[in-house]
Short mmCIF file of C-alpha atoms in Angstrom, two decimals:
data_model
loop_
_atom_site.label_atom_id
_atom_site.label_comp_id
_atom_site.label_asym_id
_atom_site.label_seq_id
_atom_site.Cartn_x
_atom_site.Cartn_y
_atom_site.Cartn_z
CA MET A 18 -5.54 6.61 207.21
CA THR A 19 -8.21 4.44 205.68
CA PHE A 20 -7.90 2.47 202.46
CA LYS A 21 -10.28 0.85 199.98
CA ALA A 22 -10.86 -2.88 199.95
CA LEU A 23 -13.26 -5.52 198.73
CA LEU A 24 -14.50 -7.35 201.80
CA ALA A 25 -16.21 -10.73 201.70
CA THR A 26 -18.70 -11.52 204.45
CA ARG A 27 -21.17 -14.35 204.91
CA PRO A 28 -24.24 -13.02 206.71
CA ASP A 29 -26.09 -16.23 205.83
CA LYS A 30 -25.32 -19.08 203.45
CA GLU A 31 -24.42 -16.73 200.61
CA ILE A 32 -21.19 -14.75 200.35
CA SER A 33 -21.57 -10.98 200.11
CA VAL A 34 -18.70 -8.89 198.67
CA ASN A 35 -18.68 -5.10 199.10
CA LEU A 36 -16.32 -2.21 198.51
CA VAL A 37 -15.51 -0.79 201.96
CA GLU A 38 -13.06 1.45 203.84
CA LEU A 39 -10.63 -0.29 206.23
CA ASN A 40 -7.73 0.96 208.36
CA ASP A 41 -4.44 -0.49 209.59
CA GLU A 42 -6.14 -2.02 212.62
CA ASP A 43 -8.04 -4.29 210.21
CA LEU A 44 -4.84 -5.72 208.73
CA MET A 45 -3.75 -9.23 209.69
CA PRO A 46 -0.49 -10.25 211.40
CA GLY A 47 2.80 -10.00 209.56
CA ASP A 48 6.15 -8.25 209.65
CA VAL A 49 5.84 -6.42 206.30
CA THR A 50 3.14 -3.90 205.37
CA ILE A 51 2.66 -3.25 201.65
CA ASP A 52 1.11 -0.42 199.66
CA VAL A 53 -0.63 -2.50 197.03
CA ASP A 54 -0.60 -1.30 193.42
CA TYR A 55 -2.18 -4.20 191.58
CA SER A 56 -3.85 -7.55 192.01
CA THR A 57 -5.39 -9.82 189.39
CA VAL A 58 -8.36 -12.10 188.73
CA ASN A 59 -7.59 -15.81 188.49
CA TYR A 60 -9.98 -18.74 188.21
CA LYS A 61 -9.45 -19.43 191.90
CA ASP A 62 -10.49 -15.84 192.63
CA ALA A 63 -13.69 -16.45 190.71
CA LEU A 64 -14.32 -19.57 192.81
CA ALA A 65 -13.66 -17.61 196.00
CA LEU A 66 -15.99 -14.73 195.12
CA SER A 67 -18.77 -17.08 194.06
CA GLY A 68 -18.59 -19.14 197.24
CA LYS A 69 -17.87 -22.28 195.24
CA ALA A 70 -15.29 -24.80 196.45
CA GLY A 71 -14.99 -23.19 199.90
CA VAL A 72 -11.87 -21.19 199.02
CA ILE A 73 -12.50 -18.52 201.68
CA GLN A 74 -12.25 -20.26 205.03
CA THR A 75 -12.75 -17.36 207.44
CA PHE A 76 -14.96 -14.26 207.37
CA PRO A 77 -14.78 -11.33 207.00
CA LEU A 78 -11.88 -11.55 204.55
CA VAL A 79 -10.36 -9.53 201.72
CA PRO A 80 -10.20 -11.85 198.67
CA GLY A 81 -7.49 -11.88 196.01
CA ILE A 82 -4.81 -14.57 195.80
CA ASP A 83 -2.20 -12.19 194.31
CA LEU A 84 -0.81 -8.78 195.10
CA ALA A 85 2.10 -6.57 194.06
CA GLY A 86 3.25 -3.27 195.49
CA THR A 87 5.94 -1.54 197.53
CA VAL A 88 7.01 -2.09 201.12
CA ARG A 89 5.48 0.56 203.41
CA GLN A 90 6.81 -0.75 206.74
CA SER A 91 9.07 -3.68 207.59
CA SER A 92 10.47 -5.22 210.73
CA ASN A 93 12.24 -7.89 208.67
CA SER A 94 15.83 -7.21 207.61
CA GLY A 95 15.28 -8.95 204.28
CA PHE A 96 12.86 -6.32 203.00
CA ALA A 97 13.41 -2.57 203.03
CA VAL A 98 10.88 0.24 202.75
CA GLY A 99 10.31 1.08 199.09
CA GLU A 100 11.22 -2.37 197.72
CA ARG A 101 8.85 -3.82 195.13
CA VAL A 102 7.38 -7.16 196.19
CA LEU A 103 4.70 -9.66 195.25
CA VAL A 104 2.78 -12.50 196.86
CA ASN A 105 1.17 -15.49 195.11
CA GLY A 106 -1.10 -17.85 197.01
CA TRP A 107 -0.02 -19.00 200.46
CA GLY A 108 -2.95 -18.05 202.73
CA LEU A 109 -4.21 -15.10 200.67
CA SER A 110 -7.98 -15.22 200.13
CA GLN A 111 -8.24 -18.37 202.25
CA THR A 112 -7.28 -17.46 205.83
CA HIS A 113 -5.45 -14.16 205.31
CA HIS A 114 -6.50 -10.85 203.72
CA GLY A 115 -5.60 -10.86 200.05
CA GLY A 116 -4.86 -8.49 197.22
CA TYR A 117 -8.18 -6.72 196.63
CA ALA A 118 -7.18 -3.83 198.89
CA GLN A 119 -4.90 -0.83 198.77
CA ARG A 120 -2.87 -2.12 201.70
CA ALA A 121 -1.79 -5.53 202.99
CA ARG A 122 0.31 -6.97 205.78
CA VAL A 123 1.95 -10.39 205.45
CA GLY A 124 4.84 -12.43 206.74
CA ALA A 125 8.14 -11.86 204.95
CA GLU A 126 8.38 -15.59 204.22
CA TRP A 127 5.58 -15.15 201.66
CA LEU A 128 7.26 -12.35 199.73
CA ILE A 129 9.11 -12.45 196.43
CA LYS A 130 11.14 -9.47 195.23
CA ILE A 131 9.85 -8.44 191.82
CA PRO A 132 12.42 -9.04 189.06
CA GLU A 133 13.98 -5.73 188.00
CA ARG A 134 12.65 -6.10 184.47
CA PHE A 135 9.02 -6.07 185.64
CA SER A 136 6.82 -3.27 186.92
CA THR A 137 4.29 -4.09 189.63
CA ARG A 138 1.66 -4.12 186.87
CA ASP A 139 3.72 -6.63 184.87
CA ALA A 140 4.06 -8.80 187.97
CA MET A 141 0.29 -9.00 188.29
CA ALA A 142 -0.24 -9.46 184.56
CA ILE A 143 1.76 -12.63 185.22
CA GLY A 144 0.28 -13.34 188.66
CA THR A 145 -0.53 -16.81 189.90
CA ALA A 146 -1.61 -17.89 186.42
CA GLY A 147 1.70 -17.03 184.78
CA TYR A 148 3.76 -18.29 187.70
CA THR A 149 1.77 -21.56 187.51
CA ALA A 150 2.44 -21.74 183.77
CA MET A 151 6.17 -21.56 184.51
CA LEU A 152 5.86 -24.31 187.15
CA CYS A 153 4.13 -26.46 184.51
CA ILE A 154 6.94 -25.85 182.01
CA MET A 155 9.55 -26.66 184.65
CA ALA A 156 7.75 -29.98 185.26
CA LEU A 157 7.86 -30.79 181.54
CA GLU A 158 11.58 -30.07 181.48
CA HIS A 159 12.13 -32.13 184.63
CA GLY A 160 10.53 -35.05 182.79
CA GLY A 161 12.96 -34.70 179.90
CA ILE A 162 10.67 -32.88 177.47
CA ASN A 163 12.58 -30.51 175.19
CA PRO A 164 11.61 -28.98 171.82
CA SER A 165 13.11 -31.89 169.88
CA ARG A 166 10.70 -34.34 171.53
CA GLY A 167 7.63 -33.00 169.72
CA ASP A 168 4.57 -30.81 170.09
CA ILE A 169 3.23 -29.44 173.38
CA LEU A 170 -0.54 -29.13 173.84
CA VAL A 171 -1.94 -26.28 175.93
CA THR A 172 -5.59 -26.60 176.98
CA GLY A 173 -7.70 -23.69 178.16
CA ALA A 174 -5.49 -21.72 175.81
CA ASN A 175 -7.34 -18.39 176.01
CA GLY A 176 -7.13 -18.29 179.80
CA GLY A 177 -4.36 -16.90 181.99
CA VAL A 178 -2.29 -20.07 182.41
CA GLY A 179 -2.78 -21.03 178.78
CA SER A 180 -1.89 -17.64 177.34
CA ILE A 181 1.37 -17.30 179.23
CA ALA A 182 2.30 -20.96 178.75
CA ILE A 183 1.98 -20.51 174.98
CA ALA A 184 4.06 -17.32 175.03
CA ILE A 185 6.90 -18.91 177.01
CA LEU A 186 6.89 -22.32 175.33
CA SER A 187 6.98 -20.86 171.83
CA ASP A 188 9.92 -18.61 172.72
CA LEU A 189 11.76 -21.61 174.17
CA GLY A 190 11.46 -23.31 170.77
CA TYR A 191 8.53 -25.65 171.34
CA ARG A 192 5.83 -26.13 168.70
CA VAL A 193 2.61 -25.37 170.57
CA ILE A 194 -0.88 -26.70 169.87
CA ALA A 195 -3.58 -24.57 171.50
CA SER A 196 -6.92 -26.09 172.48
CA THR A 197 -9.76 -23.57 172.78
CA GLY A 198 -13.52 -23.32 172.71
CA ARG A 199 -13.25 -19.88 171.10
CA PRO A 200 -11.85 -20.43 167.60
CA ASN A 201 -12.76 -16.82 166.75
CA GLU A 202 -9.84 -15.81 168.99
CA ALA A 203 -7.31 -17.88 167.03
CA ASP A 204 -5.41 -14.75 165.93
CA TYR A 205 -4.80 -13.89 169.59
CA LEU A 206 -3.34 -17.34 170.22
CA ARG A 207 -1.18 -17.26 167.10
CA GLY A 208 0.11 -13.87 168.19
CA LEU A 209 1.30 -15.49 171.40
CA GLY A 210 3.09 -18.22 169.48
CA ALA A 211 0.61 -21.07 168.89
CA ALA A 212 1.43 -23.00 165.71
CA GLU A 213 -1.85 -24.93 165.57
CA ILE A 214 -5.35 -24.41 166.97
CA ILE A 215 -7.74 -27.26 167.79
CA ASP A 216 -11.33 -27.15 169.05
CA ARG A 217 -11.68 -28.15 172.70
CA ALA A 218 -14.73 -30.22 171.72
CA ALA A 219 -12.33 -32.85 170.39
CA LEU A 220 -11.11 -33.43 173.95
CA SER A 221 -14.03 -32.55 176.21
CA GLU A 222 -16.17 -35.70 175.88
CA PRO A 223 -15.44 -39.20 177.26
CA GLY A 224 -12.90 -40.95 175.03
CA ALA A 225 -10.84 -44.10 174.64
CA PRO A 226 -8.51 -44.98 177.54
CA ILE A 227 -5.56 -44.92 175.14
CA ALA A 228 -5.47 -43.39 171.65
CA CYS A 229 -3.09 -42.37 168.88
CA GLU A 230 0.02 -40.56 170.09
CA ARG A 231 -0.14 -36.83 169.26
CA TRP A 232 1.96 -34.68 171.63
CA ALA A 233 5.10 -35.07 173.68
CA GLY A 234 3.70 -33.09 176.57
CA ALA A 235 0.87 -30.88 177.70
CA VAL A 236 -0.11 -28.08 180.05
CA ASP A 237 -3.67 -28.68 181.23
CA SER A 238 -5.81 -26.26 183.25
CA VAL A 239 -9.13 -27.97 182.50
CA GLY A 240 -9.21 -31.40 184.16
CA SER A 241 -12.03 -33.96 183.85
CA HIS A 242 -12.60 -35.60 180.42
CA THR A 243 -10.21 -33.17 178.77
CA LEU A 244 -7.29 -34.21 180.94
CA ALA A 245 -8.11 -37.92 180.48
CA ASN A 246 -8.10 -37.49 176.69
CA VAL A 247 -4.89 -35.45 176.78
CA ILE A 248 -3.15 -38.24 178.69
CA ALA A 249 -4.58 -40.91 176.37
CA GLN A 250 -3.00 -39.15 173.35
CA THR A 251 0.38 -38.36 174.91
CA GLN A 252 3.44 -39.93 173.29
CA TYR A 253 5.67 -42.58 174.87
CA ARG A 254 7.52 -41.14 177.88
CA GLY A 255 5.59 -37.92 177.59
CA VAL A 256 4.71 -35.58 180.45
CA VAL A 257 1.42 -33.85 181.25
CA SER A 258 1.38 -30.97 183.75
CA ALA A 259 -2.04 -30.63 185.38
CA CYS A 260 -2.87 -27.42 187.24
CA GLY A 261 -6.59 -26.71 186.89
CA LEU A 262 -10.17 -27.92 187.06
CA ALA A 263 -12.21 -25.64 184.81
CA GLN A 264 -14.17 -28.59 183.40
CA GLY A 265 -14.29 -30.55 186.65
CA THR A 266 -12.40 -32.34 189.39
CA ASP A 267 -13.13 -35.84 188.13
CA LEU A 268 -10.62 -37.91 186.14
CA ALA A 269 -12.11 -41.08 184.64
CA GLN A 270 -9.35 -43.14 183.05
CA THR A 271 -7.39 -46.37 183.22
CA VAL A 272 -3.75 -47.07 184.00
CA LEU A 273 -3.01 -47.93 180.34
CA PRO A 274 -1.24 -44.68 179.34
CA TYR A 275 1.01 -45.00 182.37
CA ILE A 276 2.02 -48.65 182.05
CA LEU A 277 2.00 -48.96 178.25
CA ARG A 278 3.43 -45.57 177.32
CA ASN A 279 5.26 -44.60 180.49
CA VAL A 280 3.39 -41.28 180.59
CA THR A 281 3.98 -39.02 183.61
CA LEU A 282 1.17 -36.96 185.12
CA ALA A 283 2.74 -34.09 187.06
CA GLY A 284 0.43 -32.31 189.48
CA ILE A 285 1.12 -28.59 189.90
CA ASP A 286 0.27 -26.74 193.13
CA SER A 287 1.04 -23.03 193.20
CA VAL A 288 -0.33 -22.22 196.66
CA ASN A 289 2.22 -23.92 198.90
CA THR A 290 5.16 -24.28 196.52
CA PRO A 291 8.43 -23.90 198.47
CA GLN A 292 9.93 -20.43 198.34
CA SER A 293 13.11 -21.71 196.68
CA VAL A 294 11.09 -23.07 193.75
CA ARG A 295 9.05 -19.85 193.51
CA GLU A 296 12.25 -17.84 193.27
CA ILE A 297 13.49 -20.00 190.40
CA ALA A 298 10.16 -19.68 188.59
CA TRP A 299 10.06 -15.89 188.96
CA SER A 300 13.71 -15.56 187.97
CA ARG A 301 13.00 -17.50 184.80
CA LEU A 302 9.91 -15.41 184.08
CA GLY A 303 12.12 -12.36 184.44
CA HIS A 304 14.43 -13.66 181.72
CA GLU A 305 12.20 -15.75 179.43
CA LEU A 306 8.81 -14.04 179.16
CA ASP A 307 8.41 -11.70 176.19
CA LEU A 308 6.99 -8.46 177.61
CA ALA A 309 5.43 -7.54 174.26
CA LYS A 310 3.49 -10.80 174.28
CA LEU A 311 2.52 -10.25 177.91
CA GLN A 312 1.03 -6.85 177.07
CA ARG A 313 -1.27 -8.48 174.48
CA THR A 314 -2.88 -10.56 177.22
CA ILE A 315 -3.78 -7.70 179.60
CA THR A 316 -7.10 -6.08 180.44
CA THR A 317 -7.04 -3.61 183.36
CA ILE A 318 -9.99 -3.01 185.69
CA GLY A 319 -10.71 -1.40 189.07
CA LEU A 320 -11.84 -2.97 192.33
CA ALA A 321 -15.49 -2.25 191.53
CA ASP A 322 -15.28 -4.41 188.39
CA VAL A 323 -13.78 -7.53 189.96
CA GLN A 324 -17.01 -9.41 190.63
CA GLN A 325 -18.32 -8.92 187.11
CA VAL A 326 -15.08 -10.20 185.58
CA ALA A 327 -15.01 -13.17 187.95
CA ALA A 328 -18.53 -14.15 186.91
CA GLY A 329 -17.45 -13.91 183.27
CA MET A 330 -14.78 -16.55 183.86
CA PHE A 331 -17.43 -19.19 184.48
CA ALA A 332 -19.11 -18.19 181.21
CA GLY A 333 -15.82 -18.49 179.31
CA LYS A 334 -15.82 -14.80 178.40
CA VAL A 335 -12.46 -13.74 179.83
CA GLN A 336 -9.39 -13.73 177.60
CA GLY A 337 -5.84 -13.65 178.89
CA ARG A 338 -4.99 -11.78 182.07
CA THR A 339 -7.12 -9.32 184.03
CA VAL A 340 -5.09 -6.89 186.12
CA VAL A 341 -6.82 -5.10 189.00
CA ASP A 342 -5.66 -1.54 189.66
CA VAL A 343 -6.65 -1.25 193.32
CA ASN A 344 -6.16 2.51 193.26
CA SER A 345 -8.52 3.27 190.39
#
């Protein structure tokens, strides 16, 4: 039987992505084969499809850093046929076929069993973005930041990480400040739990190396000048979780916030996070994420629409989470 997939090739210097038919012989090594229901579009997916940042390291390759579905075949005793599973990151869309296909084969060591409370669609509405948001929150907590410490800033608030971070943080009792370049979408952010909205322009230009203390912690998916300004305005013994680079990879700052205010900058990597930590993050998502809020973030598309949505991410036109129904 054949199945549909988006396949990235590089016939010359440019990446070409086309909807094709593959069969099981095209699948990569692994001990678990999955009938994929859904994938998603993250910022890293947009980078991969555009050819920027060299995300895809081997061609031809099926992109998509996330997938969720049911086990079709398994030679691993830990996973039975019919179980619902997901994969975030690892080698997907870099060296191993990813989620933009109706079928996938991976090693069992990459798999997470989907929490009972979630459907496969819910799991991909969360996806790498939501799982990363939880890792960021866990880093804040590890640094001693609780709701009594003060406000939490979330940058890139309309994006996937930002949207789910706001939803979870607000339900945990934190007062959340949302930074966005789309103030016309303030009602969306307030619906997720943001108590205050600020314009990203206040943070996106070069600023002072240390400034007035404003927030106890932050979740940043933007990087560059924004991250430097966030750190400069973090309170004494505050924590900033950094997980993205939407504005850029540079970080021009001094050591002053670190040695005068004892600020912690916690880097968040979702690709190679140990499985034990992933299981904690997904367990917490299963208990702490409001499904009604999650539904407000979702737009659903088919495989044929993925490239258009990915391009829209660079233009700042994508709100919340985009779920890819690979069977539509």
